[in-house]
Every structure is written in structure tokens, then in C-alpha cells.
Amino acid sequence: MTMDGGLERLVRILNDFCICPPPPDLPSSLYGLTPPNTRPPKLSPSLNPHPYDKQAAYRFSLAFQCVVNIGVRGSEPIRSRVVQAGTLDVVGCVLEAWLANKGFAISPSSSATGLPRETREQRQARRDAHMQQRQREQAAQLARQLEHMQQHQKLQQQQQQQQQRGQSRLPLQLPPVSDSYIADVSLFFR
């Protein structure tokens, strides 16, 4: 096979399927119901199309097994012919299709995750958005603490007014306020 061009033919079958797997055959063309002058449309390259021809996939699988067996079991000159025939491109294409199917980026990038590298402007925008989110959270926390203090002061005033009038029907129970809570709130007023 390495001498008569059979290996190159197998690699060509593999390469054609990797670049653009053929779509399933139409039943009308299978039974000869299409006009003889119709030509199938030119296929665009796609990495992982959903519908593809099952028979072409079987041919690909068989050709791949043949090339792998030749490359694994052959002598050193035969293995070098397998590489010269272009098998590494096919293996790379198969790995790219598998990675793309698993959701990994297949374009070259400098990051370890395979994602494109973040530009300086994108990084600054991300930091600004994070800083704004922190400021919003701090403002909401401050508003809650101020509301709690106002409620506490209002309850104290009501209790003092009831004591002054001598009309204390039910004693108001105020939640204890610790010194650390007052110190935390006073930090926001500076």
C-alpha cells in the first residue's frame, strides 16, 4: 500500500471527510428520480455538521483503522511513509473536531484555557464593572444600616415620650446595639 498509492488514497478519503462530511443522500437521488443534469450543490467546509452520510462515516472509520494499523504495525520506513502521506493533518482535524464538540476553543491563543486573550481595554472594563458593583453593594449596606439606626432612634424617642407622660402601657423592648455596630456605622459618615 505504501508503494502503489493506496496509502495516499486512504489519507485522501480521510481528509475529504474531515474537511467537509457529506450530507445524507436524498432518497430521490438514490432511486434515480432526479433529472440527469442536476448537480449537487458545492459543500462548504464545516467541522461538526449534525446530519452527515452514515455510509461516508463508515468509509472514514474503516480508512482510519487501516491507516492506524499500517502506522502502528509497520516498520520504520513504512511509518515514515504514513507521515509523508499527510496522516498527521487528518489526526489534527479529528482532534479539532473532538475539542470543538466538547466546547473548547480551537483557534490559537496564548492563554492556557484556549480562550482568546483579554485585551487591556476589556480588562479595564471588567475591573470598572467589578468596582461599580462593589460600590453599589456598599451603598445598599449603608442604606440598610442607616435605616436600622433611624428605627432604633425612633423607638428610643417613643419610649422616652411614654416615660415622660407616664402612660407606659407596654414597655418597649429595644434590641441591644453593640458598640462595634455603632463604630461600623460611624465609619460610613466620615
mmCIF file of C-alpha atoms in Angstrom:
data_model
loop_
_atom_site.group_PDB
_atom_site.id
_atom_site.type_symbol
_atom_site.label_atom_id
_atom_site.label_comp_id
_atom_site.label_asym_id
_atom_site.label_seq_id
_atom_site.Cartn_x
_atom_site.Cartn_y
_atom_site.Cartn_z
ATOM 1 C CA MET A 1 0.000 0.000 0.000
ATOM 2 C CA THR A 2 2.891 2.348 0.611
ATOM 3 C CA MET A 3 4.263 1.757 -2.864
ATOM 4 C CA ASP A 4 1.208 1.791 -5.159
ATOM 5 C CA GLY A 5 -0.597 4.932 -3.892
ATOM 6 C CA GLY A 6 -3.144 3.094 -1.731
ATOM 7 C CA LEU A 7 -1.978 4.893 1.412
ATOM 8 C CA GLU A 8 -2.382 8.278 -0.247
ATOM 9 C CA ARG A 9 -5.894 7.292 -1.383
ATOM 10 C CA LEU A 10 -6.835 6.333 2.202
ATOM 11 C CA VAL A 11 -5.474 9.624 3.510
ATOM 12 C CA ARG A 12 -7.418 11.493 0.787
ATOM 13 C CA ILE A 13 -10.641 9.747 1.900
ATOM 14 C CA LEU A 14 -9.912 10.750 5.490
ATOM 15 C CA ASN A 15 -9.037 14.314 4.559
ATOM 16 C CA ASP A 16 -12.149 14.808 2.414
ATOM 17 C CA PHE A 17 -14.416 13.590 5.196
ATOM 18 C CA CYS A 18 -12.640 15.736 7.814
ATOM 19 C CA ILE A 19 -12.846 18.929 5.779
ATOM 20 C CA CYS A 20 -16.496 18.545 4.800
ATOM 21 C CA PRO A 21 -18.538 15.465 5.752
ATOM 22 C CA PRO A 22 -21.145 14.854 3.046
ATOM 23 C CA PRO A 23 -24.820 15.329 3.947
ATOM 24 C CA PRO A 24 -27.167 12.347 3.912
ATOM 25 C CA ASP A 25 -28.179 11.251 0.432
ATOM 26 C CA LEU A 26 -31.627 12.237 -0.703
ATOM 27 C CA PRO A 27 -33.861 9.203 -1.285
ATOM 28 C CA SER A 28 -34.920 10.618 -4.655
ATOM 29 C CA SER A 29 -31.327 10.654 -5.906
ATOM 30 C CA LEU A 30 -30.791 7.135 -4.589
ATOM 31 C CA TYR A 31 -33.591 5.746 -6.730
ATOM 32 C CA GLY A 32 -32.658 7.774 -9.790
ATOM 33 C CA LEU A 33 -35.627 10.124 -9.621
ATOM 34 C CA THR A 34 -33.631 13.335 -10.095
ATOM 35 C CA PRO A 35 -33.023 14.712 -13.578
ATOM 36 C CA PRO A 36 -29.705 13.559 -15.032
ATOM 37 C CA ASN A 37 -28.385 17.112 -15.498
ATOM 38 C CA THR A 38 -28.740 18.125 -11.787
ATOM 39 C CA ARG A 39 -25.562 18.520 -9.852
ATOM 40 C CA PRO A 40 -25.316 18.506 -6.066
ATOM 41 C CA PRO A 41 -24.523 21.908 -4.540
ATOM 42 C CA LYS A 42 -20.945 22.675 -3.595
ATOM 43 C CA LEU A 43 -20.491 21.958 0.113
ATOM 44 C CA SER A 44 -18.895 24.467 2.427
ATOM 45 C CA PRO A 45 -16.321 23.201 4.929
ATOM 46 C CA SER A 46 -17.764 22.521 8.376
ATOM 47 C CA LEU A 47 -16.164 20.912 11.374
ATOM 48 C CA ASN A 48 -19.063 19.087 13.065
ATOM 49 C CA PRO A 49 -22.201 19.051 10.935
ATOM 50 C CA HIS A 50 -25.241 17.448 12.532
ATOM 51 C CA PRO A 51 -26.592 15.445 9.581
ATOM 52 C CA TYR A 52 -23.983 13.548 7.602
ATOM 53 C CA ASP A 53 -23.911 10.484 5.410
ATOM 54 C CA LYS A 54 -23.617 7.347 7.526
ATOM 55 C CA GLN A 55 -22.006 5.358 4.716
ATOM 56 C CA ALA A 56 -19.325 8.028 4.324
ATOM 57 C CA ALA A 57 -18.746 7.840 8.080
ATOM 58 C CA TYR A 58 -18.282 4.070 7.813
ATOM 59 C CA ARG A 59 -15.784 4.552 4.973
ATOM 60 C CA PHE A 60 -13.929 7.127 7.082
ATOM 61 C CA SER A 61 -13.835 4.783 10.072
ATOM 62 C CA LEU A 62 -12.521 1.880 8.015
ATOM 63 C CA ALA A 63 -9.882 4.037 6.280
ATOM 64 C CA PHE A 64 -8.806 5.458 9.647
ATOM 65 C CA GLN A 65 -8.413 1.975 11.134
ATOM 66 C CA CYS A 66 -6.353 0.895 8.121
ATOM 67 C CA VAL A 67 -4.020 3.874 8.357
ATOM 68 C CA VAL A 68 -3.633 3.426 12.124
ATOM 69 C CA ASN A 69 -2.808 -0.261 11.728
ATOM 70 C CA ILE A 70 -0.303 0.480 8.969
ATOM 71 C CA GLY A 71 1.285 3.204 11.070
ATOM 72 C CA VAL A 72 1.420 1.166 14.271
ATOM 73 C CA ARG A 73 2.426 -2.230 12.915
ATOM 74 C CA GLY A 74 4.681 -1.156 10.061
ATOM 75 C CA SER A 75 8.428 -0.859 10.022
ATOM 76 C CA GLU A 76 10.205 2.484 10.324
ATOM 77 C CA PRO A 77 10.218 3.218 6.565
ATOM 78 C CA ILE A 78 6.506 2.384 6.378
ATOM 79 C CA ARG A 79 5.737 4.642 9.367
ATOM 80 C CA SER A 80 7.669 7.474 7.750
ATOM 81 C CA ARG A 81 5.602 6.980 4.538
ATOM 82 C CA VAL A 82 2.417 7.222 6.632
ATOM 83 C CA VAL A 83 3.598 10.568 7.965
ATOM 84 C CA GLN A 84 4.656 11.735 4.481
ATOM 85 C CA ALA A 85 1.194 10.875 3.124
ATOM 86 C CA GLY A 86 -0.339 13.532 5.394
ATOM 87 C CA THR A 87 -1.839 11.453 8.185
ATOM 88 C CA LEU A 88 -0.895 13.990 10.870
ATOM 89 C CA ASP A 89 -3.153 16.598 9.265
ATOM 90 C CA VAL A 90 -6.063 14.170 9.456
ATOM 91 C CA VAL A 91 -5.321 13.341 13.108
ATOM 92 C CA GLY A 92 -5.160 17.059 13.879
ATOM 93 C CA CYS A 93 -8.510 17.605 12.162
ATOM 94 C CA VAL A 94 -10.090 14.744 14.139
ATOM 95 C CA LEU A 95 -8.749 16.177 17.400
ATOM 96 C CA GLU A 96 -10.005 19.664 16.491
ATOM 97 C CA ALA A 97 -13.472 18.271 15.776
ATOM 98 C CA TRP A 98 -13.477 16.436 19.101
ATOM 99 C CA LEU A 99 -12.346 19.533 21.008
ATOM 100 C CA ALA A 100 -14.927 21.713 19.247
ATOM 101 C CA ASN A 101 -17.632 19.172 20.076
ATOM 102 C CA LYS A 102 -16.609 19.353 23.764
ATOM 103 C CA GLY A 103 -16.801 23.168 23.737
ATOM 104 C CA PHE A 104 -13.104 24.060 23.662
ATOM 105 C CA ALA A 105 -11.760 26.875 21.519
ATOM 106 C CA ILE A 106 -9.713 25.543 18.627
ATOM 107 C CA SER A 107 -8.187 28.766 17.355
ATOM 108 C CA PRO A 108 -4.658 29.518 18.502
ATOM 109 C CA SER A 109 -4.425 31.648 21.633
ATOM 110 C CA SER A 110 -1.851 32.475 24.246
ATOM 111 C CA SER A 111 -3.960 31.509 27.256
ATOM 112 C CA ALA A 112 -3.864 28.072 28.851
ATOM 113 C CA THR A 113 -7.646 27.640 28.653
ATOM 114 C CA GLY A 114 -7.817 28.080 24.893
ATOM 115 C CA LEU A 115 -9.907 31.211 25.241
ATOM 116 C CA PRO A 116 -8.746 34.329 23.419
ATOM 117 C CA ARG A 117 -6.504 36.573 25.435
ATOM 118 C CA GLU A 118 -8.181 39.522 27.146
ATOM 119 C CA THR A 119 -7.198 42.927 25.782
ATOM 120 C CA ARG A 120 -6.164 45.796 28.015
ATOM 121 C CA GLU A 121 -9.435 47.633 27.367
ATOM 122 C CA GLN A 122 -11.507 44.540 28.167
ATOM 123 C CA ARG A 123 -9.583 44.001 31.396
ATOM 124 C CA GLN A 124 -10.096 47.633 32.438
ATOM 125 C CA ALA A 125 -13.820 47.448 31.611
ATOM 126 C CA ARG A 126 -14.137 44.254 33.673
ATOM 127 C CA ARG A 127 -12.366 45.902 36.632
ATOM 128 C CA ASP A 128 -14.551 49.003 36.362
ATOM 129 C CA ALA A 129 -17.703 46.901 36.329
ATOM 130 C CA HIS A 130 -16.487 44.986 39.389
ATOM 131 C CA MET A 131 -15.686 48.237 41.206
ATOM 132 C CA GLN A 132 -19.134 49.668 40.407
ATOM 133 C CA GLN A 133 -20.770 46.500 41.682
ATOM 134 C CA ARG A 134 -18.824 46.740 44.950
ATOM 135 C CA GLN A 135 -19.805 50.400 45.335
ATOM 136 C CA ARG A 136 -23.489 49.544 44.787
ATOM 137 C CA GLU A 137 -23.287 46.786 47.401
ATOM 138 C CA GLN A 138 -21.607 49.138 49.897
ATOM 139 C CA ALA A 139 -24.241 51.818 49.272
ATOM 140 C CA ALA A 140 -27.036 49.296 49.829
ATOM 141 C CA GLN A 141 -25.388 48.108 53.058
ATOM 142 C CA LEU A 142 -25.002 51.693 54.246
ATOM 143 C CA ALA A 143 -28.656 52.404 53.482
ATOM 144 C CA ARG A 144 -29.718 49.352 55.496
ATOM 145 C CA GLN A 145 -27.557 50.375 58.448
ATOM 146 C CA LEU A 146 -28.878 53.943 58.358
ATOM 147 C CA GLU A 147 -32.462 52.687 58.272
ATOM 148 C CA HIS A 148 -31.753 50.421 61.243
ATOM 149 C CA MET A 149 -30.237 53.322 63.194
ATOM 150 C CA GLN A 150 -33.226 55.555 62.401
ATOM 151 C CA GLN A 151 -35.643 52.869 63.576
ATOM 152 C CA HIS A 152 -33.608 52.425 66.741
ATOM 153 C CA GLN A 153 -33.625 56.192 67.441
ATOM 154 C CA LYS A 154 -37.369 56.388 66.723
ATOM 155 C CA LEU A 155 -38.066 53.582 69.196
ATOM 156 C CA GLN A 156 -35.895 55.318 71.818
ATOM 157 C CA GLN A 157 -37.804 58.582 71.323
ATOM 158 C CA GLN A 158 -41.155 56.815 71.638
ATOM 159 C CA GLN A 159 -40.004 55.113 74.819
ATOM 160 C CA GLN A 160 -38.818 58.430 76.291
ATOM 161 C CA GLN A 161 -42.110 60.110 75.388
ATOM 162 C CA GLN A 162 -44.110 57.342 77.047
ATOM 163 C CA GLN A 163 -41.973 57.570 80.178
ATOM 164 C CA GLN A 164 -42.461 61.341 80.307
ATOM 165 C CA ARG A 165 -46.228 61.001 80.013
ATOM 166 C CA GLY A 166 -46.350 58.127 82.441
ATOM 167 C CA GLN A 167 -48.508 56.165 80.058
ATOM 168 C CA SER A 168 -46.346 53.181 79.583
ATOM 169 C CA ARG A 169 -48.865 50.515 78.736
ATOM 170 C CA LEU A 170 -46.354 48.006 77.446
ATOM 171 C CA PRO A 171 -42.668 48.538 77.847
ATOM 172 C CA LEU A 172 -40.885 48.679 74.507
ATOM 173 C CA GLN A 173 -38.072 46.210 74.196
ATOM 174 C CA LEU A 174 -35.255 47.575 72.088
ATOM 175 C CA PRO A 175 -32.772 45.251 70.545
ATOM 176 C CA PRO A 176 -29.343 45.691 72.066
ATOM 177 C CA VAL A 177 -26.970 47.777 69.978
ATOM 178 C CA SER A 178 -23.329 46.921 70.416
ATOM 179 C CA ASP A 179 -20.501 49.420 70.349
ATOM 180 C CA SER A 180 -18.979 47.653 67.324
ATOM 181 C CA TYR A 181 -22.218 48.207 65.354
ATOM 182 C CA ILE A 182 -22.142 51.940 66.151
ATOM 183 C CA ALA A 183 -18.447 52.040 65.222
ATOM 184 C CA ASP A 184 -19.212 50.311 61.890
ATOM 185 C CA VAL A 185 -21.947 52.816 61.103
ATOM 186 C CA SER A 186 -19.808 55.786 62.098
ATOM 187 C CA LEU A 187 -17.166 54.699 59.554
ATOM 188 C CA PHE A 188 -19.631 55.441 56.735
ATOM 189 C CA PHE A 189 -20.245 59.003 57.941
ATOM 190 C CA ARG A 190 -16.633 60.105 57.703
#
